[in-house]
CSV table of C-alpha atoms and ligand atoms in Angstrom, one decimal:
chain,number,residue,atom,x,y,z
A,1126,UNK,CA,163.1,111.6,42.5
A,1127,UNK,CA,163.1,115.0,44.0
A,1128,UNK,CA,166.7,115.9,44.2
A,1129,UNK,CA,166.2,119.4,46.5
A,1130,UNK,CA,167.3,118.6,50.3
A,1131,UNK,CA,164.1,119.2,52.6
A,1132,UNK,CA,164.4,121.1,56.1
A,1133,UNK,CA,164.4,117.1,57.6
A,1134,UNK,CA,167.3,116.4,55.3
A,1135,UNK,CA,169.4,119.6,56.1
A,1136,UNK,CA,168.3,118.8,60.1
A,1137,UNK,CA,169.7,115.6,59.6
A,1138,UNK,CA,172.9,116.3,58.2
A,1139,UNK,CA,173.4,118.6,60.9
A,1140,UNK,CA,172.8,115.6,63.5
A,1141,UNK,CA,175.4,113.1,61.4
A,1142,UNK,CA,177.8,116.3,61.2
A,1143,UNK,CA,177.9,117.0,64.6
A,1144,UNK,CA,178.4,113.2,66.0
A,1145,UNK,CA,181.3,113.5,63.7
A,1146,UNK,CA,182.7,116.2,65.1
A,1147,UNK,CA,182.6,115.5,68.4
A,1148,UNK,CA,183.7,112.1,67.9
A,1149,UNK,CA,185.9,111.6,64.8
A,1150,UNK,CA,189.8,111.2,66.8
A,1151,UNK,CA,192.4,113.3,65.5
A,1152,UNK,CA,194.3,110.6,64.1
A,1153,UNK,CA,191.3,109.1,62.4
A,1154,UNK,CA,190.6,112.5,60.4
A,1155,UNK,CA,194.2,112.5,59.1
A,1156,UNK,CA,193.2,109.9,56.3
A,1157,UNK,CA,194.8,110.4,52.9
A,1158,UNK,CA,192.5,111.3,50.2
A,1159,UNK,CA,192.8,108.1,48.1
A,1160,UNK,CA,191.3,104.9,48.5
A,1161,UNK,CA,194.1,102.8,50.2
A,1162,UNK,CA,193.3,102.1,53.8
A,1163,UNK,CA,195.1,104.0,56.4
A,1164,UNK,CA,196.5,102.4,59.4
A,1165,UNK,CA,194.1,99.5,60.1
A,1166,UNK,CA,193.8,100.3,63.3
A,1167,UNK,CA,192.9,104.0,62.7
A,1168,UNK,CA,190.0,102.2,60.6
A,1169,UNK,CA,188.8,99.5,63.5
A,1170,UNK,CA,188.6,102.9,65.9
A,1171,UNK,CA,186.8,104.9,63.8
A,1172,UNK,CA,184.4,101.6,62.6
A,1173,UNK,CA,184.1,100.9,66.5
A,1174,UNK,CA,182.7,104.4,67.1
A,1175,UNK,CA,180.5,104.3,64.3
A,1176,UNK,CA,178.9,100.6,65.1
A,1177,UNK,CA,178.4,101.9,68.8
A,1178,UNK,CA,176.4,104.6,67.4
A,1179,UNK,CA,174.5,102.1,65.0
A,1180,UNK,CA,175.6,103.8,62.1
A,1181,UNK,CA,178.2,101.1,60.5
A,1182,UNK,CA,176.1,99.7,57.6
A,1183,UNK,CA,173.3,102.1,57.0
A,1184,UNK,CA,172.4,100.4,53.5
A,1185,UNK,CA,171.7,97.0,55.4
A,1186,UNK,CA,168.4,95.8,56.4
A,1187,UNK,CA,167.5,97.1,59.8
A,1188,UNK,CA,167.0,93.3,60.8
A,1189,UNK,CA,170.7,92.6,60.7
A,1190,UNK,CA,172.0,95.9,62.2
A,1191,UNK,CA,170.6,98.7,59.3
A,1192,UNK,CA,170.0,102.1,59.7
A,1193,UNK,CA,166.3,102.2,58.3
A,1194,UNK,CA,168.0,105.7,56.2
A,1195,UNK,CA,166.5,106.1,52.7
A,1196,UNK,CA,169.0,106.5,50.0
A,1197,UNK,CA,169.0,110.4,50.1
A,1198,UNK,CA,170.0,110.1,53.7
A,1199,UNK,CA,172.8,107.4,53.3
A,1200,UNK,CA,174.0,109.7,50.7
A,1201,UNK,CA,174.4,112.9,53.1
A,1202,UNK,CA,176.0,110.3,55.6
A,1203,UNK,CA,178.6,109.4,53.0
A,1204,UNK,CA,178.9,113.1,51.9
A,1205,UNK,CA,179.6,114.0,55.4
A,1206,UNK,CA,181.9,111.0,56.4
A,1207,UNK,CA,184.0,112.4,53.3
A,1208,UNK,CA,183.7,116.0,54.4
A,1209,UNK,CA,185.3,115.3,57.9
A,1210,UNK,CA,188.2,113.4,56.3
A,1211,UNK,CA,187.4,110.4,58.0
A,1212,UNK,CA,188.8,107.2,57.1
A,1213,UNK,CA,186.6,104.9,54.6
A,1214,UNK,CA,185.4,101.6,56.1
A,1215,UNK,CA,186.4,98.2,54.5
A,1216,UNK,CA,183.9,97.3,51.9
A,1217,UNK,CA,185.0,93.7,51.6
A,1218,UNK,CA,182.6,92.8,54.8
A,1219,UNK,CA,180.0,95.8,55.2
A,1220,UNK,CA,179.3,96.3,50.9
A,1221,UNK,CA,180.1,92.4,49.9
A,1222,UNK,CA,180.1,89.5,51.4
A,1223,UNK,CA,177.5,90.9,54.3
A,1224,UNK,CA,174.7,91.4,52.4
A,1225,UNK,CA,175.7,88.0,50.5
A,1226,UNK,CA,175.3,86.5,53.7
A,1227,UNK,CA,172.2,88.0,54.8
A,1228,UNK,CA,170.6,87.6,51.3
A,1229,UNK,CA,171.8,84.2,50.5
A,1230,UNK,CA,173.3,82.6,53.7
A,1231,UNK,CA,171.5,79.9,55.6
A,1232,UNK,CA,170.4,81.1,59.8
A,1233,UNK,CA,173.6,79.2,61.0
A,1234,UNK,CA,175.9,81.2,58.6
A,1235,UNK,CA,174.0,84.8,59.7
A,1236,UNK,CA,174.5,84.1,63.4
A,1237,UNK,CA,178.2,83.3,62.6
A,1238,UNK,CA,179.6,86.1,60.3
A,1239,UNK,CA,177.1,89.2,60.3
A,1240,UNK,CA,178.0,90.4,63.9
A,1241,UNK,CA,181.7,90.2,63.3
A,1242,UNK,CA,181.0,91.7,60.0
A,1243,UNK,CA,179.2,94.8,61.7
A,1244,UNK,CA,181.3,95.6,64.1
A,1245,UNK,CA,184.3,95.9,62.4
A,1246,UNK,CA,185.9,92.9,64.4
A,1247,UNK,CA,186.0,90.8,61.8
A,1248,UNK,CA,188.3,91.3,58.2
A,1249,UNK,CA,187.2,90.0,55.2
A,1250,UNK,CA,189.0,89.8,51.4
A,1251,UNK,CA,187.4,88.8,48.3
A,1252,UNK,CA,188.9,85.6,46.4
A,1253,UNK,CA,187.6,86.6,42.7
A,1254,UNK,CA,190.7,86.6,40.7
A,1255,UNK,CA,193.0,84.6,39.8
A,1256,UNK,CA,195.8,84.5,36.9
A,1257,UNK,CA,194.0,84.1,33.6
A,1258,UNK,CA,191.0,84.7,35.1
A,1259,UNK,CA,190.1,88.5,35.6
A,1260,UNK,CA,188.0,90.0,32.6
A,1261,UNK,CA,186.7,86.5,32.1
A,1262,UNK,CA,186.3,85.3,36.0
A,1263,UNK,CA,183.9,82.4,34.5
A,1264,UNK,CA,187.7,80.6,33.7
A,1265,UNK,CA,188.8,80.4,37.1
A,1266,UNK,CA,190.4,77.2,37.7
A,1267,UNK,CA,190.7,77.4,41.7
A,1268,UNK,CA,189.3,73.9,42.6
A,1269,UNK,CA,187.2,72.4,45.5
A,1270,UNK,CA,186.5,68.4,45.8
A,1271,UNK,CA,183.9,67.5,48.2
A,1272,UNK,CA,185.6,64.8,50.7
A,1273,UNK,CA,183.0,64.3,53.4
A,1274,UNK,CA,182.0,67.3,55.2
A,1275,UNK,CA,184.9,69.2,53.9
A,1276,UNK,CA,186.2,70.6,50.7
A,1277,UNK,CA,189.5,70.0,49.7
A,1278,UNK,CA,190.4,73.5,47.8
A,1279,UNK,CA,193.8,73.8,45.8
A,1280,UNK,CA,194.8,76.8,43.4
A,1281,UNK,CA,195.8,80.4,43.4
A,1282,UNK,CA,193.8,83.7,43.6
A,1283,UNK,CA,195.9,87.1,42.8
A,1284,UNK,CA,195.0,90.7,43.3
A,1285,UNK,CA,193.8,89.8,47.0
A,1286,UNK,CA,193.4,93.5,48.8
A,1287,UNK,CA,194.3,93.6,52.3
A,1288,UNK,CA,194.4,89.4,52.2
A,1289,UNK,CA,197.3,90.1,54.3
A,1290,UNK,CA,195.2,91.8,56.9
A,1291,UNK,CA,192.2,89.7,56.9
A,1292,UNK,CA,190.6,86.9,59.2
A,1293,UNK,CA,188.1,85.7,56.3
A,1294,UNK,CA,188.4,85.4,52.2
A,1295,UNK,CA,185.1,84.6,50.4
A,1296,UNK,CA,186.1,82.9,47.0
A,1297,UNK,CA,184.5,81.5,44.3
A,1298,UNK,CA,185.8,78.2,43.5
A,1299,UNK,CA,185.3,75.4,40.9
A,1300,UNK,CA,183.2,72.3,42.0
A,1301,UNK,CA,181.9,71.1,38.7
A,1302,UNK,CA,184.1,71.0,35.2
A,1303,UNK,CA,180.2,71.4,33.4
A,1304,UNK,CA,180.0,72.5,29.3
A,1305,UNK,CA,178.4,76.1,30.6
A,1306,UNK,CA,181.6,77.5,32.9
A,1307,UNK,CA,179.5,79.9,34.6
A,1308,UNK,CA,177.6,76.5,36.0
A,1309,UNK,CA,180.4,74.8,37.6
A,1310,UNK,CA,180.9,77.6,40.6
A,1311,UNK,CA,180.2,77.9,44.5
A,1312,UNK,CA,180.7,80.5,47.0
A,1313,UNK,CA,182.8,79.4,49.8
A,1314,UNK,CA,183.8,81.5,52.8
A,1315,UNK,CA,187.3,80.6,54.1
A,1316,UNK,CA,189.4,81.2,57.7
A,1317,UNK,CA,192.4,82.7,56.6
A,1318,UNK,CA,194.2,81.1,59.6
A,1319,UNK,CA,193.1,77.4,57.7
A,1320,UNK,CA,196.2,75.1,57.3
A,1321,UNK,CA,197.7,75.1,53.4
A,1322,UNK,CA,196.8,79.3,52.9
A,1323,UNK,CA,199.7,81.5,52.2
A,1324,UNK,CA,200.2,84.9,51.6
A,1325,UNK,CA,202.4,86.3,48.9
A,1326,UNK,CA,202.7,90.2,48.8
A,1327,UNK,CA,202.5,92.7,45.3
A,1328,UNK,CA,203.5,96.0,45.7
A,1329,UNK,CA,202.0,98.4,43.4
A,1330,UNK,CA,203.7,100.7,40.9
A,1331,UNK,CA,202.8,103.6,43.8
A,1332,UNK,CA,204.8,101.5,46.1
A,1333,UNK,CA,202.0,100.4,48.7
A,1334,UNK,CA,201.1,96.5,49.9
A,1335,UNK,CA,197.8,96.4,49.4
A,1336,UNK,CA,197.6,93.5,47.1
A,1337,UNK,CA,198.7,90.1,47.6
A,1338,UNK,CA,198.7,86.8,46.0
A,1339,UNK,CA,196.9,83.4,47.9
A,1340,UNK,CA,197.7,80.3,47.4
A,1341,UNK,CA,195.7,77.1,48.6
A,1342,UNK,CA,197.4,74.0,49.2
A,1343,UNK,CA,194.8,71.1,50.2
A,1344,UNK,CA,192.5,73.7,52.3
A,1345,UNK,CA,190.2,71.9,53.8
A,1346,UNK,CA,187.0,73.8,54.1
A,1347,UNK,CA,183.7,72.8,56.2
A,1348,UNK,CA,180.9,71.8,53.9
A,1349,UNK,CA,178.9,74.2,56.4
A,1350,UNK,CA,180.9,77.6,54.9
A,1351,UNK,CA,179.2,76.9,51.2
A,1352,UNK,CA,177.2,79.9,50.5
A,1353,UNK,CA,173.5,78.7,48.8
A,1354,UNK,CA,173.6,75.9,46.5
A,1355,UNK,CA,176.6,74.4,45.0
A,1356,UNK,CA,177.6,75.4,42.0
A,1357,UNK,CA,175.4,78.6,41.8
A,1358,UNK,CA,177.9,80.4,42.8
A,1359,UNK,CA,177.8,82.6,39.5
A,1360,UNK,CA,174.2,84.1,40.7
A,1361,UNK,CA,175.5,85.3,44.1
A,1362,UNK,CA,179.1,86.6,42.4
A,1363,UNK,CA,177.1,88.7,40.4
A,1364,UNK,CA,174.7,89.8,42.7
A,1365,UNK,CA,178.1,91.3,44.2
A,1366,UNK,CA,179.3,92.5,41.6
A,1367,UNK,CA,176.8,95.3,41.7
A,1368,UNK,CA,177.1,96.4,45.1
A,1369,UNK,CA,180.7,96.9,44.5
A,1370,UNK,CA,181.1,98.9,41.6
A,1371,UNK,CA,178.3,101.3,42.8
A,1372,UNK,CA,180.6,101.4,45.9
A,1373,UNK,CA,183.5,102.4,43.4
A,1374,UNK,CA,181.1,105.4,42.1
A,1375,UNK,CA,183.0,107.3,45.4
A,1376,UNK,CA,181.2,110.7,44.0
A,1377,UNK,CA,181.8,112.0,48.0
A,1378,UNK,CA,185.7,110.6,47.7
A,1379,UNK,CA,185.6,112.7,44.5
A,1380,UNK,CA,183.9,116.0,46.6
A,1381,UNK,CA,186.4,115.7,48.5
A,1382,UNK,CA,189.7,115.3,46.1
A,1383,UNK,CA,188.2,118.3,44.3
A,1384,UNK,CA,188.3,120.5,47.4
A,1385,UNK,CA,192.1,119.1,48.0
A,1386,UNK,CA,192.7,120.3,44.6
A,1387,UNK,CA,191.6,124.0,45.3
A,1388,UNK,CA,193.2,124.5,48.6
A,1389,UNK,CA,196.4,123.3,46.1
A,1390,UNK,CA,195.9,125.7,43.6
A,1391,UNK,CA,195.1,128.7,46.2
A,1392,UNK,CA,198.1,128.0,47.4
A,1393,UNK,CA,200.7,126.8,44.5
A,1394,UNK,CA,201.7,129.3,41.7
A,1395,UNK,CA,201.9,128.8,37.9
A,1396,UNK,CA,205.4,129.9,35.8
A,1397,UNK,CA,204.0,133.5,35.6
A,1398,UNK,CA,204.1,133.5,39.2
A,1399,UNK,CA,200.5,133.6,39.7
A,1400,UNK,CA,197.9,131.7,41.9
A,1401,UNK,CA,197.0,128.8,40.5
A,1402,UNK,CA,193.4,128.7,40.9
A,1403,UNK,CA,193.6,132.3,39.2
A,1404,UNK,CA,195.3,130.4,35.3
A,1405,UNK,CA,192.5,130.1,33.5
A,1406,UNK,CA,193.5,127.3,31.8
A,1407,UNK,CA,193.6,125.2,35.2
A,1408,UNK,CA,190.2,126.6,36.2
A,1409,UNK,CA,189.1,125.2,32.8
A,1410,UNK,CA,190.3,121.9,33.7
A,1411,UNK,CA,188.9,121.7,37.2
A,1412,UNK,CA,185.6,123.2,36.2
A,1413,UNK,CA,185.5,120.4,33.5
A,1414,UNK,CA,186.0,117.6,35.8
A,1415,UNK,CA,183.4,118.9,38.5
A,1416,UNK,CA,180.8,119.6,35.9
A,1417,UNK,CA,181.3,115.4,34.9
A,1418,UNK,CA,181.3,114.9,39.3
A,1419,UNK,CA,178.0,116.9,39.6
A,1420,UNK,CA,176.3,114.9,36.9
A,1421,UNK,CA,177.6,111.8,38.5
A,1422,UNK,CA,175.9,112.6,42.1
A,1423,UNK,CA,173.1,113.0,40.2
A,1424,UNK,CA,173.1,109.9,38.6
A,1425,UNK,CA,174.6,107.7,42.2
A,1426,UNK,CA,171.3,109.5,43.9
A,1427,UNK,CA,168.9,108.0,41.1
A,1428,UNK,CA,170.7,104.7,41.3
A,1429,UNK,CA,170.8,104.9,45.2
A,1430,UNK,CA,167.0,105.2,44.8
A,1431,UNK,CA,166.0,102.4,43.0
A,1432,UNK,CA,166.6,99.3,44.6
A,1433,UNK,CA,166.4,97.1,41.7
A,1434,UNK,CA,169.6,98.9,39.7
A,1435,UNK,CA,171.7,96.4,38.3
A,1436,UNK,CA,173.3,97.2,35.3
A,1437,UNK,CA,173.3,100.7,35.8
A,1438,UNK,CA,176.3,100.2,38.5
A,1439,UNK,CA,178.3,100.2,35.5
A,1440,UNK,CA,177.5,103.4,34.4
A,1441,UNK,CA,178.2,104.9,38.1
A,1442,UNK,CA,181.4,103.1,38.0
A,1443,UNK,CA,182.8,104.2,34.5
A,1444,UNK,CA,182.2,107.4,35.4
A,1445,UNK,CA,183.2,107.6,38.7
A,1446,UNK,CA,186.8,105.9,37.9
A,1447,UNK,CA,187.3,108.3,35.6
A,1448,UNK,CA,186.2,111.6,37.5
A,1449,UNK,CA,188.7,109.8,40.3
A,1450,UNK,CA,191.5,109.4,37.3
A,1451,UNK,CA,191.5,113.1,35.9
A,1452,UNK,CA,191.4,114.5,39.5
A,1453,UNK,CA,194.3,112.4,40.3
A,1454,UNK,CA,196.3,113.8,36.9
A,1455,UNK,CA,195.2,117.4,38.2
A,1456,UNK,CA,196.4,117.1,41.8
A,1457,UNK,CA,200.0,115.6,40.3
A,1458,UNK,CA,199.7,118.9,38.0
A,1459,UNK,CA,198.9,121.4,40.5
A,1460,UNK,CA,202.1,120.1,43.1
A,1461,UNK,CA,204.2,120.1,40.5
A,1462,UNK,CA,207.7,119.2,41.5
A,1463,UNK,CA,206.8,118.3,44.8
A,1464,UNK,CA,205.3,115.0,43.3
A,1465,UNK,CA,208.9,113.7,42.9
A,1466,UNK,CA,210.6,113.8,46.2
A,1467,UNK,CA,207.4,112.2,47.9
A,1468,UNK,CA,207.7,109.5,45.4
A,1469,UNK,CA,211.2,108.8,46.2
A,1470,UNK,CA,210.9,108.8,50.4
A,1471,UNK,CA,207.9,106.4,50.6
A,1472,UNK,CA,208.8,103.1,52.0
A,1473,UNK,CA,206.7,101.2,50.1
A,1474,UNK,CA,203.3,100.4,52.0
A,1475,UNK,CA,203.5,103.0,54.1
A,1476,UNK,CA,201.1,105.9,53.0
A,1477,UNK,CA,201.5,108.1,55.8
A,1478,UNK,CA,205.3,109.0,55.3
A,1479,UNK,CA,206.2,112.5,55.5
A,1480,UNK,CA,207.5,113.8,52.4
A,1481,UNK,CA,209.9,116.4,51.5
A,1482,UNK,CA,207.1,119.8,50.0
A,1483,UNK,CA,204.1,121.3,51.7
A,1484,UNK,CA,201.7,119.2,53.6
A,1485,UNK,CA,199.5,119.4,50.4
A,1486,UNK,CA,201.4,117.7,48.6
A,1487,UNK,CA,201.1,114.7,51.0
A,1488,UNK,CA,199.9,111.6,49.1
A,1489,UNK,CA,199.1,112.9,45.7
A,1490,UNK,CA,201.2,110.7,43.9
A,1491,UNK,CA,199.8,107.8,45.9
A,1492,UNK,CA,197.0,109.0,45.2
A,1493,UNK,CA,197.6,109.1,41.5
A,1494,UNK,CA,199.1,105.7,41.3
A,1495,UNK,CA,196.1,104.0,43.3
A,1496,UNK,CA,194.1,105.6,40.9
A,1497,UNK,CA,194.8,104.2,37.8
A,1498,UNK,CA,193.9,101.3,39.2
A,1499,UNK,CA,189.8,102.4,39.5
A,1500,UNK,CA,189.5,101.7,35.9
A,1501,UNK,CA,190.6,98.4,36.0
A,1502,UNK,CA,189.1,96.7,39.8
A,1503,UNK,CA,185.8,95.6,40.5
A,1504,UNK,CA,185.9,94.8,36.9
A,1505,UNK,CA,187.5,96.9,34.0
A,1506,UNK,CA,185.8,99.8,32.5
A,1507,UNK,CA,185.9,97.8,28.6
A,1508,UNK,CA,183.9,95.0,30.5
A,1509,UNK,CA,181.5,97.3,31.9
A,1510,UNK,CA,180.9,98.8,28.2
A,1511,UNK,CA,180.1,95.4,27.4
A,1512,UNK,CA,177.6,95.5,30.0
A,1513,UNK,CA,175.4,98.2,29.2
A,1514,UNK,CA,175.7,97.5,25.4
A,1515,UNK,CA,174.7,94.2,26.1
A,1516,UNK,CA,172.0,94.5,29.2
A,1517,UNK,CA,170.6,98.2,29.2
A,1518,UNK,CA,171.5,99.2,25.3
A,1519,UNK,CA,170.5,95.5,23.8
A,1520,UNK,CA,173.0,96.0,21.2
B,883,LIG,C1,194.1,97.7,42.8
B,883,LIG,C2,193.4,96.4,42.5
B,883,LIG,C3,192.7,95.8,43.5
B,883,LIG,C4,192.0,94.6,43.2
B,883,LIG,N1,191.5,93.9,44.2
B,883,LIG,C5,190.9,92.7,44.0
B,883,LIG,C6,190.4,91.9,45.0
B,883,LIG,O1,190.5,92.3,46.2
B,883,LIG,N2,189.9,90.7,44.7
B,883,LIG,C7,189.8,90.2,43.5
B,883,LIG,O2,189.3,89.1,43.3
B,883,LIG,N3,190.3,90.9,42.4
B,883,LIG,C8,190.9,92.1,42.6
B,883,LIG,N4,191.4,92.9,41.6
B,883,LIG,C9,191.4,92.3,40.2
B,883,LIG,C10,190.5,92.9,39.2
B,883,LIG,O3,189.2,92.5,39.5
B,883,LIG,C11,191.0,92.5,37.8
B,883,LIG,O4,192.3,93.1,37.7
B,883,LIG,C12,190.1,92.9,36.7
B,883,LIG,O5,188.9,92.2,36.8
B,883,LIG,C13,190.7,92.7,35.3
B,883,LIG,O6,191.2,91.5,35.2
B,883,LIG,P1,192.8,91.2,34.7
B,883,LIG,O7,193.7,92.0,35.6
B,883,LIG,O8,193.0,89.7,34.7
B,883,LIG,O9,192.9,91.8,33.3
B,883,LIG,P2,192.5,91.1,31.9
B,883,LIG,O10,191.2,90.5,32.1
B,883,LIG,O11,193.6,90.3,31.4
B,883,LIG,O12,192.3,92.4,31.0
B,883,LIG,C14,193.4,93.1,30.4
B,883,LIG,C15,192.9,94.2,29.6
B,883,LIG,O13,192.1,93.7,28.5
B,883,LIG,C16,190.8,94.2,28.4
B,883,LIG,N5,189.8,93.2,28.1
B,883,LIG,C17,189.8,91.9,28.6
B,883,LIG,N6,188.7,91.3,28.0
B,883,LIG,C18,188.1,92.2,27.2
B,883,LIG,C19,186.9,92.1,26.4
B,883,LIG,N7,186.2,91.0,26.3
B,883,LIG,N8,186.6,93.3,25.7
B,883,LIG,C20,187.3,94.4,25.8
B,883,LIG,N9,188.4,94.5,26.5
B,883,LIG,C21,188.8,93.4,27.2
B,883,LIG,C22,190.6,94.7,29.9
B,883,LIG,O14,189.6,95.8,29.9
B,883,LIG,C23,192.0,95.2,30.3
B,883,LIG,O15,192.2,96.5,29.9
B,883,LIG,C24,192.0,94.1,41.8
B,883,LIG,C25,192.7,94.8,40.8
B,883,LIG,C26,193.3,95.9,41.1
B,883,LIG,C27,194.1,96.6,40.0
């Protein structure tokens, strides 16, 4: 692909740039840099705007509410959400389980869930994981019996983002004990307000609730809210799988830490007393780490172009979990000291507390916390080696 911007290009970044300037609120631009969801209804205001506009889902099909962008333009939209500091939208409904629905779902299911979906009305979590079943989710042991027109679903999912926030969990369940695991699983889309649901909290080692545990107690569950065919669950889980780890690539997230980093090191000074971003040894670093981001936009825009990239989501998303991981180690570096006393006056789950330091140093050690967890979500970065040894390498 041809990977200059043409005058059309730069004329429409100017267009996105501008409607985000004039309608981005204040309090929506003050977003940290991680990936942790701000206030969720900072993110509902800002998804509001954008779906008004038409631009909430650009990569969907223009039949269900797409912007008919190509992949170069949905890739200066992303650059220039990033840019503005705006808040990131929840992928759970607009990068998973929507275009599950729209690929896979039947006309009754589309009706139902895309709308709320697109908007930004309706919250969705994803029911993957479960205790002894993360790596190897083809284990899970969450059950579903079919009793009439309902399932009856008992067991326990863990890891849950934002379950605590959401309307919706899609899950994948077990309907058939079958000799091939992978055979024995369906896709079932579940109201979080169903009797026999309840939600546990985690707080993470950067002291923020965004994970939970969910446990399911006799949930009965429409026979209408099974996604495709029963137990081919595996097909559409995978077919997931891919639109969420090249979601996790985050190269504009990444632009966007790196410039953090800078106005840091402009302003911060080393034990010689000078600028940072004057040590050579810290240039080193930085330059290091935005020579591996460059090469990773590169690579997001190839995959972005071709439609048909599967396995090559793993690539985007080892590399882009670790270009997030060694910006995250730099920032902590470059504040210094000041990492400490935020770490110590943030009430856990709350992201937006004001620490003690410079407004720079706001959220970096969230930040860094959240981070380590890139390598390990969506699936782990070990599993994804597996992947392209196995799938693109043939080994
Ligand atoms: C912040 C965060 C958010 C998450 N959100 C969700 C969510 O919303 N919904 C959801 O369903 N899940 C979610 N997860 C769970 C995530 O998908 C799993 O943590 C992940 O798939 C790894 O599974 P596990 O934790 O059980 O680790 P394990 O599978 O027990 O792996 C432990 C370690 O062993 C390594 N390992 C395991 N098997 C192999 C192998 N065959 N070869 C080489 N190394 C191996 C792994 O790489 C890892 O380092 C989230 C996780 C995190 C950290």
């Amino acid at each position: 692909m041809n990977i200059d911007f043409t005058p059309e290009d730069e004329a429409f970044r100017d267009e996105v740039r501008g409607f985000i300037a004039a309608n981005l609120p204040p309090e929506c631009a003050d977003s940290p840099t991680l990936g942790v969801m701000t206030d969720k209804s900072v993110v509902k205001r800002w998804h509001k705007t954008l779906y008004e506009k038409g631009w909430a889902a650009p990569a969907w099909p223009e039949e269900y509410g797409g912007t008919g962008w190509n992949a170069t333009q949905r890739f200066i939209f992303n650059e220039e959400i990033a840019r503005a500091n705006a808040p990131r939208l929840m992928p759970f409904g607009l990068t998973m389980v929507g275009p599950i629905i729209y690929t896979f779902g039947n006309a009754e299911q589309k009706s139902r869930h895309l709308q709320g979906i697109l908007s930004g009305d309706v919250w969705w979590c994803q029911g993957y994981s479960e205790p002894g079943a993360g790596s190897d989710l083809a284990s899970l042991k969450t059950m579903a019996v079919r009793d009439g027109d309902h399932y009856v679903v008992n067991g326990q999912k863990i890891w849950t983002s934002y379950a605590h926030e959401a309307d919706w969990i899609f899950c994948l369940v077990r309907t058939e004990q079958s000799a091939k695991r992978q055979e024995g699983i369906s896709f079932l889309l579940i109201d979080m307000r169903t009797p026999g649901i309840e939600v546990r909290p985690i707080i993470s080692i950067a002291g923020l609730h965004h994970l939970n545990e969910v446990f399911f107690t006799d949930v009965k569950v429409p026979v209408q809210n099974l996604i495709g065919e029963e137990n081919k669950g595996w097909t559409y889980a995978k077919y997931l799988l891919v639109h969420e780890r090249t979601s996790i690539g985050g190269v504009s997230e990444s632009k966007k830490k790196a410039a953090h980093i800078r106005a840091i090191a402009r302003a911060e000074r080393n034990a010689d007393g000078e600028a940072l971003m004057d040590d050579t040894a810290f240039q080193r670093k930085l330059a290091g780490i935005e020579v591996k981001l460059t090469s990773l936009e590169y690579m997001n825009l190839r995959i972005l172009a071709d439609a048909a990239a599967g396995p090559q989501s793993s690539l985007l998303k080892i590399v882009g979990s670790e270009v997030q991981q060694a910006l995250g180690e730099l920032a902590v570096e470059a504040v210094g000291y000041y990492i400490e006393p935020f770490e110590q006056g943030a009430p856990p789950g709350d992201v937006n507390a004001r620490g003690i330091g410079p407004a720079h140093a706001r959220n970096v050690w969230a930040d860094y916390g959240y981070g380590r967890a890139a390598s390990i979500y969506g699936g782990s970065n070990e599993i994804q080696r597996d992947v392209i040894a196995r799938v693109i390498l043939n080994l």
